[in-house]
Tab-separated table of C-alpha atoms and ligand atoms in Angstrom:
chain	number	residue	atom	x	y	z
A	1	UNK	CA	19.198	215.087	148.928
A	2	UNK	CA	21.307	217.790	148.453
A	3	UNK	CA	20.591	219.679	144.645
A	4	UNK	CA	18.328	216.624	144.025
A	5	UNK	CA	15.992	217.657	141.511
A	6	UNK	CA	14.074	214.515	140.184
A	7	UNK	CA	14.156	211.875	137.301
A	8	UNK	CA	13.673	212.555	133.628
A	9	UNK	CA	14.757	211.285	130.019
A	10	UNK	CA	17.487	212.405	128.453
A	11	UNK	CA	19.753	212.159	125.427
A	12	UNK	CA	23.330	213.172	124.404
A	13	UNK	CA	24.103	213.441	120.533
A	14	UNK	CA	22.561	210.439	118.368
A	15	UNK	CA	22.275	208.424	121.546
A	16	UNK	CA	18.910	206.988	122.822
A	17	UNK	CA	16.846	208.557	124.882
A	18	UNK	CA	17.581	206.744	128.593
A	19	UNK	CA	16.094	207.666	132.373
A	20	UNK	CA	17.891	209.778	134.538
A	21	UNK	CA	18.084	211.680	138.266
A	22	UNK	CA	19.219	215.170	137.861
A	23	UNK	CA	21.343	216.599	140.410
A	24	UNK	CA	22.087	220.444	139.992
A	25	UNK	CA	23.467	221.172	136.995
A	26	UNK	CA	24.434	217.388	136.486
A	27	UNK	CA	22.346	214.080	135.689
A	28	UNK	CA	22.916	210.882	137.013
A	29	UNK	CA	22.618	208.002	134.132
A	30	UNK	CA	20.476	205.477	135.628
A	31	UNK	CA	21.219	202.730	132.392
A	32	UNK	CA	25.395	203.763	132.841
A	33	UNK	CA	24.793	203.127	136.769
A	34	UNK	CA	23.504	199.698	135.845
A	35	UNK	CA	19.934	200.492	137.946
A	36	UNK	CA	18.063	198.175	135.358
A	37	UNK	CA	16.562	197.589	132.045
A	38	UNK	CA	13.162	199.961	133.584
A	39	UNK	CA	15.314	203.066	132.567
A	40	UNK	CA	16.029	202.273	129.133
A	41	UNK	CA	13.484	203.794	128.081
A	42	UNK	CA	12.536	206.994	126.696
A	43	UNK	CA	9.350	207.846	129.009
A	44	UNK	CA	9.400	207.124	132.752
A	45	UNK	CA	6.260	205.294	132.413
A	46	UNK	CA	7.485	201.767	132.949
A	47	UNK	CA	9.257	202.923	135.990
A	48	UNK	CA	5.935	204.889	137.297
A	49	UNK	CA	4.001	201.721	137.116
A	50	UNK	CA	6.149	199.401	139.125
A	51	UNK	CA	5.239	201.412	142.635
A	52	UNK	CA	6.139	203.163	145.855
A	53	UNK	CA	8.322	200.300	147.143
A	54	UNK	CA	10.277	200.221	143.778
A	55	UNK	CA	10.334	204.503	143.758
A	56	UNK	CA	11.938	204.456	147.388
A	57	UNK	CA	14.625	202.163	146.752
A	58	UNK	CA	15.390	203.746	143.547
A	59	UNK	CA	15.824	206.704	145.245
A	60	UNK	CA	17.845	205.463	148.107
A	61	UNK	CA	19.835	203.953	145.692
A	62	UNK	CA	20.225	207.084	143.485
A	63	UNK	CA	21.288	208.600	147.089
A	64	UNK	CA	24.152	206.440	147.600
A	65	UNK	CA	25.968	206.240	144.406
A	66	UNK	CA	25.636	210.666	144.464
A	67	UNK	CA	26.757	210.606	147.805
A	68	UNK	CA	29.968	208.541	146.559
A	69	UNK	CA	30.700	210.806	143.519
A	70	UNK	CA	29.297	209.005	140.954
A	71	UNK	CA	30.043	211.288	137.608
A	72	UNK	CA	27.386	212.668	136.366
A	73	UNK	CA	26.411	214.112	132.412
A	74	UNK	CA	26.373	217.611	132.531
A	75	UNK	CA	23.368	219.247	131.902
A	76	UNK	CA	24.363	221.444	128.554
A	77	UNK	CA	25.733	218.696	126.704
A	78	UNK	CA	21.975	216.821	127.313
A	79	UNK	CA	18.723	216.693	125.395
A	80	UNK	CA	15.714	216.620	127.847
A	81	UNK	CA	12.848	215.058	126.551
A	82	UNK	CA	9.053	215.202	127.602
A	83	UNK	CA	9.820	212.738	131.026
A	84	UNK	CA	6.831	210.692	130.267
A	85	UNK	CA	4.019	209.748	128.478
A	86	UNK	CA	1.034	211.937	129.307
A	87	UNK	CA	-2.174	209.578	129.632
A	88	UNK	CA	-4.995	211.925	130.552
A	89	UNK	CA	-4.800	215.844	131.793
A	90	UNK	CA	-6.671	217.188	134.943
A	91	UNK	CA	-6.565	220.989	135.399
A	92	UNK	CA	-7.714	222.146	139.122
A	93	UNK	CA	-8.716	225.695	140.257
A	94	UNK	CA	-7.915	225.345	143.867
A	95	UNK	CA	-6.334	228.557	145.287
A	96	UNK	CA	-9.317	230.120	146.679
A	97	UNK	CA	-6.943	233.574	146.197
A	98	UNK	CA	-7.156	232.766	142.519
A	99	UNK	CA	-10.878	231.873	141.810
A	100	UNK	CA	-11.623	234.942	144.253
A	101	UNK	CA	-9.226	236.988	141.718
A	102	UNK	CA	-10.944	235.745	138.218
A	103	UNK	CA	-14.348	235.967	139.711
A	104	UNK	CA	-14.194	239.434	139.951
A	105	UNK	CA	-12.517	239.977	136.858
A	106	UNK	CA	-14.476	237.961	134.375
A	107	UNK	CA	-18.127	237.873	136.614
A	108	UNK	CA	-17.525	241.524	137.613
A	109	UNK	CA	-21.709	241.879	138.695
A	110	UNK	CA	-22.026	238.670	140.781
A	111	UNK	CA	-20.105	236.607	143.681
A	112	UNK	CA	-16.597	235.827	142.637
A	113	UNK	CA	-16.351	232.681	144.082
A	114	UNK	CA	-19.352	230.100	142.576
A	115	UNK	CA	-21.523	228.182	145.707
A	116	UNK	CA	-19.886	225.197	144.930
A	117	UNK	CA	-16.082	226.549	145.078
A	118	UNK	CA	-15.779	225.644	149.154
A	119	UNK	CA	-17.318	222.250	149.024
A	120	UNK	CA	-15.414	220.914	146.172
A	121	UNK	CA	-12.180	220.916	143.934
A	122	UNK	CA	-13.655	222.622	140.648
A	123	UNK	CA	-11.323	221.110	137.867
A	124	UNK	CA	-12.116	220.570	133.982
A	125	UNK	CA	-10.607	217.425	131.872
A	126	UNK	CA	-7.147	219.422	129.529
A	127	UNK	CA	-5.744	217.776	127.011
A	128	UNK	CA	-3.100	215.374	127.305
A	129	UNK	CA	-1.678	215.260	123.717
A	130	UNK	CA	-0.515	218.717	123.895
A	131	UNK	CA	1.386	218.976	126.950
A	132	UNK	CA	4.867	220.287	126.206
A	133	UNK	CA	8.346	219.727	128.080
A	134	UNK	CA	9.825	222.640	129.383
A	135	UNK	CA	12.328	224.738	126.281
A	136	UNK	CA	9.246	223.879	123.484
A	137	UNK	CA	8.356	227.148	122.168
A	138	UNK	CA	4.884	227.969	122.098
A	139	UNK	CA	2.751	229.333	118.766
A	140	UNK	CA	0.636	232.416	119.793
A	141	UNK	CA	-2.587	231.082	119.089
A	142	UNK	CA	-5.384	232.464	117.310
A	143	UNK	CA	-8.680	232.114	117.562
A	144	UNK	CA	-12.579	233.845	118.207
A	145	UNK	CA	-12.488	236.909	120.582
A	146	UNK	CA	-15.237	238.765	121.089
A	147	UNK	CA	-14.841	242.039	124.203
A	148	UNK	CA	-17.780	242.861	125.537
A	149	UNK	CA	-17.712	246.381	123.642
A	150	UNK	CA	-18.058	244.665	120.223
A	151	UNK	CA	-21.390	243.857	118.566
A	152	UNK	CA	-20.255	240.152	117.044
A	153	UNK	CA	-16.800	237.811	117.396
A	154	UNK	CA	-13.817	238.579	115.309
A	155	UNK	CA	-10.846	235.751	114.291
A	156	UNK	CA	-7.584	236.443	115.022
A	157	UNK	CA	-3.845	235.860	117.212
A	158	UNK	CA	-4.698	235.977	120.680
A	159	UNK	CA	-3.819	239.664	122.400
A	160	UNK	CA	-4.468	238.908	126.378
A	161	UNK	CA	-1.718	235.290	126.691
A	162	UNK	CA	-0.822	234.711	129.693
A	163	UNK	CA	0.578	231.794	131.690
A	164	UNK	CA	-0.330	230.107	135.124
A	165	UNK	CA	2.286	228.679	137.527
A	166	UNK	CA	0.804	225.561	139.082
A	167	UNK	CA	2.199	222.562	140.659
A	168	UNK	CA	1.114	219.314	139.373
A	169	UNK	CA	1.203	215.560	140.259
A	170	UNK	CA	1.856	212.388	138.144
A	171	UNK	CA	-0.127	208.876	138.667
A	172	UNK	CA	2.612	206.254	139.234
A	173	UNK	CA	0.097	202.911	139.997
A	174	UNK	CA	-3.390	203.021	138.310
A	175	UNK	CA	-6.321	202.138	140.013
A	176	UNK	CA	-9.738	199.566	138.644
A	177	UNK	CA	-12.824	201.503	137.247
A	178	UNK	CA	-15.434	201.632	139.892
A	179	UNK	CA	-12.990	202.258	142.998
A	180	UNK	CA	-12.350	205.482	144.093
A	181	UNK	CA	-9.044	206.422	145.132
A	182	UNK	CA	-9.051	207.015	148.971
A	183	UNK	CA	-7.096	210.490	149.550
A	184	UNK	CA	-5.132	208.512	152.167
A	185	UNK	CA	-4.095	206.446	149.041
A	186	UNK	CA	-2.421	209.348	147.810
A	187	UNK	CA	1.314	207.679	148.365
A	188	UNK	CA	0.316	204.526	146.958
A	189	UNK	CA	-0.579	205.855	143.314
A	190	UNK	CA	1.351	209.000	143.116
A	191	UNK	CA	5.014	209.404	142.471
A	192	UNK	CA	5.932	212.498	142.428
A	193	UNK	CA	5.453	216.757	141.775
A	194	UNK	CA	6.548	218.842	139.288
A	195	UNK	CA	6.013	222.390	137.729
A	196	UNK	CA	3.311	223.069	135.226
A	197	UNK	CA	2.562	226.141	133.089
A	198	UNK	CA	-1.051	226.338	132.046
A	199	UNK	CA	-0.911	228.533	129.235
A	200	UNK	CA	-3.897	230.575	128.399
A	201	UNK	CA	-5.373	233.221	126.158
A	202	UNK	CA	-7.851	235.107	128.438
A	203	UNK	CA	-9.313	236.936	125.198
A	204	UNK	CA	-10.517	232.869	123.588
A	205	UNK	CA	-11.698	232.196	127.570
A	206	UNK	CA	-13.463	234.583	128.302
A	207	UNK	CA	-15.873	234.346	124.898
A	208	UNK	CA	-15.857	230.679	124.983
A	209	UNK	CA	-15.585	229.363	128.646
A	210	UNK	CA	-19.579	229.339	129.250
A	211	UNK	CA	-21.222	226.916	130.132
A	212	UNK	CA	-18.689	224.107	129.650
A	213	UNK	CA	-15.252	225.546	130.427
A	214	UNK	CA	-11.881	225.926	129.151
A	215	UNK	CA	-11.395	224.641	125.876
A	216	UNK	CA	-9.305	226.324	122.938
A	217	UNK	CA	-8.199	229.076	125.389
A	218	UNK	CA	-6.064	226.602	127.459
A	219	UNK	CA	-5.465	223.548	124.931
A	220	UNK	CA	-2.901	225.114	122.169
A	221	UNK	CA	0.094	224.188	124.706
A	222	UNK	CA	0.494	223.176	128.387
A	223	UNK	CA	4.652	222.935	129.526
A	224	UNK	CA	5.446	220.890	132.019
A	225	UNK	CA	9.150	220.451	133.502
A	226	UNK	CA	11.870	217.988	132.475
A	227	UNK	CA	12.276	216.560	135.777
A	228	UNK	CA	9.662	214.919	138.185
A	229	UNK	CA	10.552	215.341	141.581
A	230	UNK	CA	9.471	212.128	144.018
A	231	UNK	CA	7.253	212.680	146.913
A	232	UNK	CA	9.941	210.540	149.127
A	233	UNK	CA	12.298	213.302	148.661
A	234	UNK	CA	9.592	216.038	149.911
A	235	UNK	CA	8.683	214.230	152.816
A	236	UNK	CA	9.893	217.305	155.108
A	237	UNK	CA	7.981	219.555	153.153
A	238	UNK	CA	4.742	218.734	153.782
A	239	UNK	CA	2.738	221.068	156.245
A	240	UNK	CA	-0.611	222.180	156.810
A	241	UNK	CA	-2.840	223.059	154.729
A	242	UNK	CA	-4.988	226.140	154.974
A	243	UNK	CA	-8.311	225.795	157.439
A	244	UNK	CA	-11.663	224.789	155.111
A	245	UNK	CA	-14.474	226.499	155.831
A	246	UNK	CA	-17.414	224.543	155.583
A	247	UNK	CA	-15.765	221.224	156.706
A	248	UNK	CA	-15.477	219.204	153.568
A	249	UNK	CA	-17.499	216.261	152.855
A	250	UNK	CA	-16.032	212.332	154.408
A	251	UNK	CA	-14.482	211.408	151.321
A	252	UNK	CA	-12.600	214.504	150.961
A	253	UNK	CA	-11.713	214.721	154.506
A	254	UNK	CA	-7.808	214.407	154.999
A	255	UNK	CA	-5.847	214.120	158.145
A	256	UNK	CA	-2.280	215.167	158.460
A	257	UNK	CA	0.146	217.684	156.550
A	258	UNK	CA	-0.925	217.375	153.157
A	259	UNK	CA	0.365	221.691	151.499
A	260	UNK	CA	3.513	221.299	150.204
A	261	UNK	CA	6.134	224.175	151.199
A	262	UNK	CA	7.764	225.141	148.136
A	263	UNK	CA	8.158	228.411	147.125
A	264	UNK	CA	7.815	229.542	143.930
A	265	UNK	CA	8.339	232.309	141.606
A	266	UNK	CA	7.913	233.585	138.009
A	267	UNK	CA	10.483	235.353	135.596
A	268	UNK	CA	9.245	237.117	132.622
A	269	UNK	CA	12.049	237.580	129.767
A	270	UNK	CA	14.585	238.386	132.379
A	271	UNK	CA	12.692	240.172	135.289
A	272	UNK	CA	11.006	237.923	138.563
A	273	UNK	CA	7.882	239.014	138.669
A	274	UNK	CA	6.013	237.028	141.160
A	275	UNK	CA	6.961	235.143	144.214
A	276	UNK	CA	4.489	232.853	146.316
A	277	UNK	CA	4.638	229.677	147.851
A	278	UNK	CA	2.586	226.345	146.645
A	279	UNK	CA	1.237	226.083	151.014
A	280	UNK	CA	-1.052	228.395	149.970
A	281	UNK	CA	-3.361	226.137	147.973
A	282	UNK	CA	-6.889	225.663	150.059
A	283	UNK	CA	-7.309	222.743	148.259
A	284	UNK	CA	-4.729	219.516	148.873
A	285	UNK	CA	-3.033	217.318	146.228
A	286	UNK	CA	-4.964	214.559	148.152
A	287	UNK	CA	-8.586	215.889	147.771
A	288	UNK	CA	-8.275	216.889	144.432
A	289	UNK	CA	-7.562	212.842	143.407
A	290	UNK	CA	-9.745	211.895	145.907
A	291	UNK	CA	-12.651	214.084	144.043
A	292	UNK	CA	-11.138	212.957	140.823
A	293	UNK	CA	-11.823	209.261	141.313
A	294	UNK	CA	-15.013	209.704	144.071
A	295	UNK	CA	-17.134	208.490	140.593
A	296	UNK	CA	-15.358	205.722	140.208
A	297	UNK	CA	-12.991	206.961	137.440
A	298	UNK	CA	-10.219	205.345	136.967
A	299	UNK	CA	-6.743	206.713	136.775
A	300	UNK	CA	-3.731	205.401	134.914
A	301	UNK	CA	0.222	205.384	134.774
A	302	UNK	CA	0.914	208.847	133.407
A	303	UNK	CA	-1.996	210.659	134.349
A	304	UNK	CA	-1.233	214.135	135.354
A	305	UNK	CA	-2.878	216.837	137.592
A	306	UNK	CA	-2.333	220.164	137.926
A	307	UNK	CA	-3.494	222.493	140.833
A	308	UNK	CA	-4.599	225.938	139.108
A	309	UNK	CA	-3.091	228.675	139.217
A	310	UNK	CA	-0.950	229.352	142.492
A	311	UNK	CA	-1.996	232.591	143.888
A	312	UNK	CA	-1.235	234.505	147.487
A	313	UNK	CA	-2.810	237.487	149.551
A	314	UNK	CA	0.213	239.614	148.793
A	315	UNK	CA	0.735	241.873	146.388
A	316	UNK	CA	3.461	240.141	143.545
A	317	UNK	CA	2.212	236.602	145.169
A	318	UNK	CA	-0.110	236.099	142.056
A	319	UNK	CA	0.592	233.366	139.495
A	320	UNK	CA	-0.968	234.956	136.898
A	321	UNK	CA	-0.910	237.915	134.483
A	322	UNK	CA	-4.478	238.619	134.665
A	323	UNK	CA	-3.874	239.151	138.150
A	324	UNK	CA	-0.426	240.623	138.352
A	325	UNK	CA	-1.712	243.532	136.651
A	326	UNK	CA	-5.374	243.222	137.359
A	327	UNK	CA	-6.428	242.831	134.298
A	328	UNK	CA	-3.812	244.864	132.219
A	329	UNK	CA	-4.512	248.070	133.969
A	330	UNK	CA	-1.607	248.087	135.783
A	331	UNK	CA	1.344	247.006	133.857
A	332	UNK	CA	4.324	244.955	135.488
A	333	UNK	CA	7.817	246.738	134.968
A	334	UNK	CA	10.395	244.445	133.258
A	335	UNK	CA	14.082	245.226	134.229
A	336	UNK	CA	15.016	246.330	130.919
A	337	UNK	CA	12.437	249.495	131.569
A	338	UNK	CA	9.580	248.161	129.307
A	339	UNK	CA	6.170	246.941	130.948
A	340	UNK	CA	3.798	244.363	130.018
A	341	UNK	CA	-0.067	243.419	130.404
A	342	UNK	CA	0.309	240.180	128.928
A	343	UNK	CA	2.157	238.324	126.764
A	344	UNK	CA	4.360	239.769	123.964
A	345	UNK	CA	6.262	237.381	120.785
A	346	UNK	CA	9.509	236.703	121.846
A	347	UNK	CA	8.961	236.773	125.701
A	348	UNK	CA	10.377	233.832	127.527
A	349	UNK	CA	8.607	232.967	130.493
A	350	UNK	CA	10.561	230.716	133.435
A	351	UNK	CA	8.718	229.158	136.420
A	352	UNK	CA	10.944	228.083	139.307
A	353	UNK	CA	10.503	226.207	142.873
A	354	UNK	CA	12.257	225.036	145.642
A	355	UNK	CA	11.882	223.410	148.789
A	356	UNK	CA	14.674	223.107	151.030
A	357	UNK	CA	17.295	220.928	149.475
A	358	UNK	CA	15.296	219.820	146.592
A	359	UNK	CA	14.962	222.730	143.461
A	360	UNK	CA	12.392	221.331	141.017
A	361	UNK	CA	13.082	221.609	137.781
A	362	UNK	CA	12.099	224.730	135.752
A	363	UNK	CA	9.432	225.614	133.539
A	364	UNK	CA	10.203	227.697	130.494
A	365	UNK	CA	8.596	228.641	127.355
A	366	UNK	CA	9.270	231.311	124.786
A	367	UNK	CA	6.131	232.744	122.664
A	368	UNK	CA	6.618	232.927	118.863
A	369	UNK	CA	4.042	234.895	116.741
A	370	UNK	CA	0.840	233.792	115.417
A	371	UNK	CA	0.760	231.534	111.851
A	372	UNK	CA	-2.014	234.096	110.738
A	373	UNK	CA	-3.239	235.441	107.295
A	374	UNK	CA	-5.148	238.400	106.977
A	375	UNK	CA	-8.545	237.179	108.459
A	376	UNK	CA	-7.590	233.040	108.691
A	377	UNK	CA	-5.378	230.868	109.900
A	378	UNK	CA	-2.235	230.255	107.756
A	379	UNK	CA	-2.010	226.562	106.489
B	1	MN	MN1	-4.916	226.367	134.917
């Protein structure tokens, strides 16, 4: 579909928040177009529960009434709200480019991918309730840093944030605790992509990330985009995936096209500063709900994943501060002439993708200093 970008909730002025498909730089009103009570609503949760038969026809249905002109609400005079209700958060680490990138620069003595990196998805459980939609403005957040020159931990605003473009997935149908989600179930639970900026402040990481993982250092904000793209719409997209090396175990075995070619890129306050491409990921959407559920977890309407950080081989392919500069030793030049390491207050940072056809919707996210006094947090 031709400038089809996805479905999302919007408002105008005092109106309700309703469900609609944006189309460029217009969005089709799915209540106005008389598509059913399901989109009066202001999360696209009931919707994402009633299943892939119900998301295709929707779809072919939003297809037609485009194709005949339908008018659409323009995008400035709309509100876009968070598109749906986040249940739980999954954060993946699958672009072996990435882990290969932070293992050197945070285990700079050892291997810098872990043993079990090739014969698993690594991931860590985020949290749900703060997950932003794209436009939220995010509160440099403070917190204990300790480099490893200093003698003890110090409190304060984070001085190393940086972002990480991903590409995450939202649970349409749930599944019963106790049965694992086959990755060739993928279609039947999952209904659609969309862009995801993992937030981080390397400085709170790196002090607090061992032995249980990311915790303050990721969970201040996560944005996500205002518009969920369905699968059925990327159905030409899909290609193969890199080659895994070991073979992966049965349940994570997968067979056909399961990398999505979308290529992506990253503007910082004006400037593109990275371009890569989400076919790069070794590990597939697929495996990484396969692994999710192998326990016997359960997943619900809402739940969303996110891929890690989406990094290339090429220089400027990186999705990532921490890597763009390599660890703030070589500064990225904005257009403006200033450079950055990471993050400054007032930067706006805008993640972008496209496939084809089908743009997903952006990411962006301004930073706004600290709430800080002297040596605690301001109340
Ligand atoms: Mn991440």
């Amino acid at each position: 579909m031709r400038g089809g970008v996805g479905f999302g909730v919007f408002s105008v002025g005092d109106d309700a928040p309703r469900v609609g498909f944006r189309v460029g730089e217009g969005i089709l009103d799915l209540v106005a177009a008389g598509l059913g009570s399901v989109f009066e609503s202001s999360s696209l949760n009931a919707f994402l529960a009633l299943g892939r038969s119900s998301w295709e026809d929707t779809v072919a249905r939003v297809d037609e009434l485009v194709t005949v002109g339908t008018e659409l609400v323009p995008l400035e005079s709309a509100t876009a709200h968070l598109p749906f209700e986040v249940a739980d958060y999954v954060d993946f680490y699958s672009s072996l480019e990435h882990a290969t990138n932070l293992g050197r620069l945070f285990r700079p003595d050892a291997e810098p991918l872990l043993p079990n990196w090739r014969h698993l998805p690594v991931g860590y459980h985020g949290r749900a309730g703060t997950v932003v939609v794209s436009g939220t403005q995010v509160v440099r957040p403070c917190g204990q840093v300790k480099s490893p020159q200093d003698a003890e931990p110090r409190f304060g605003p984070s001085t190393r944030l940086d972002i990480e473009l991903e590409l995450g997935f939202v649970v349409g149908v749930g599944s019963r605790l106790g049965e694992p989600v086959a990755a060739s179930a993928f279609r039947d639970h999952v209904f659609g992509v969309l862009l995801v900026n993992d937030w981080s402040a390397r400085d709170i990481q790196a002090w607090e990330y061992q032995p249980l993982g990311p915790f303050l250092g990721k969970s201040f904000a996560t944005s996500i985009a205002a518009w969920v793209t369905p699968l059925v719409l990327l159905e030409d997209r899909f290609v193969a995936s890199p080659p895994q090396d070991p073979e992966p175990l049965p349940y994570l075995s997968t067979a056909g096209d399961w990398a999505v070619d979308l290529d992506l890129e990253v503007e910082l306050s004006g400037t593109v500063i990275a371009r890569g491409n989400a076919r790069s990921l070794y590990w597939t959407m697929s495996q990484q709900l396969a692994h999710a559920t192998v326990n016997g977890s359960s997943i619900r309407t809402g739940d969303l994943f996110a891929s890690g950080t989406i990094s290339g081989v090429q220089p400027g392919s990186q999705g990532s501060l921490i890597e763009l500069t390599w660890n703030g030793e070589r500064p990225v030049q904005l257009a403006d002439g200033s450079e950055r390491t990471f993050l400054e207050d007032g930067d706006e940072v805008v993640l972008r993708g496209r496939a084809g056809d089908v743009e997903l919707g952006e990411v962006r996210g301004a930073i706004v200093p600290a709430r800080y006094e002297g040596n605690e947090p301001a109340r």
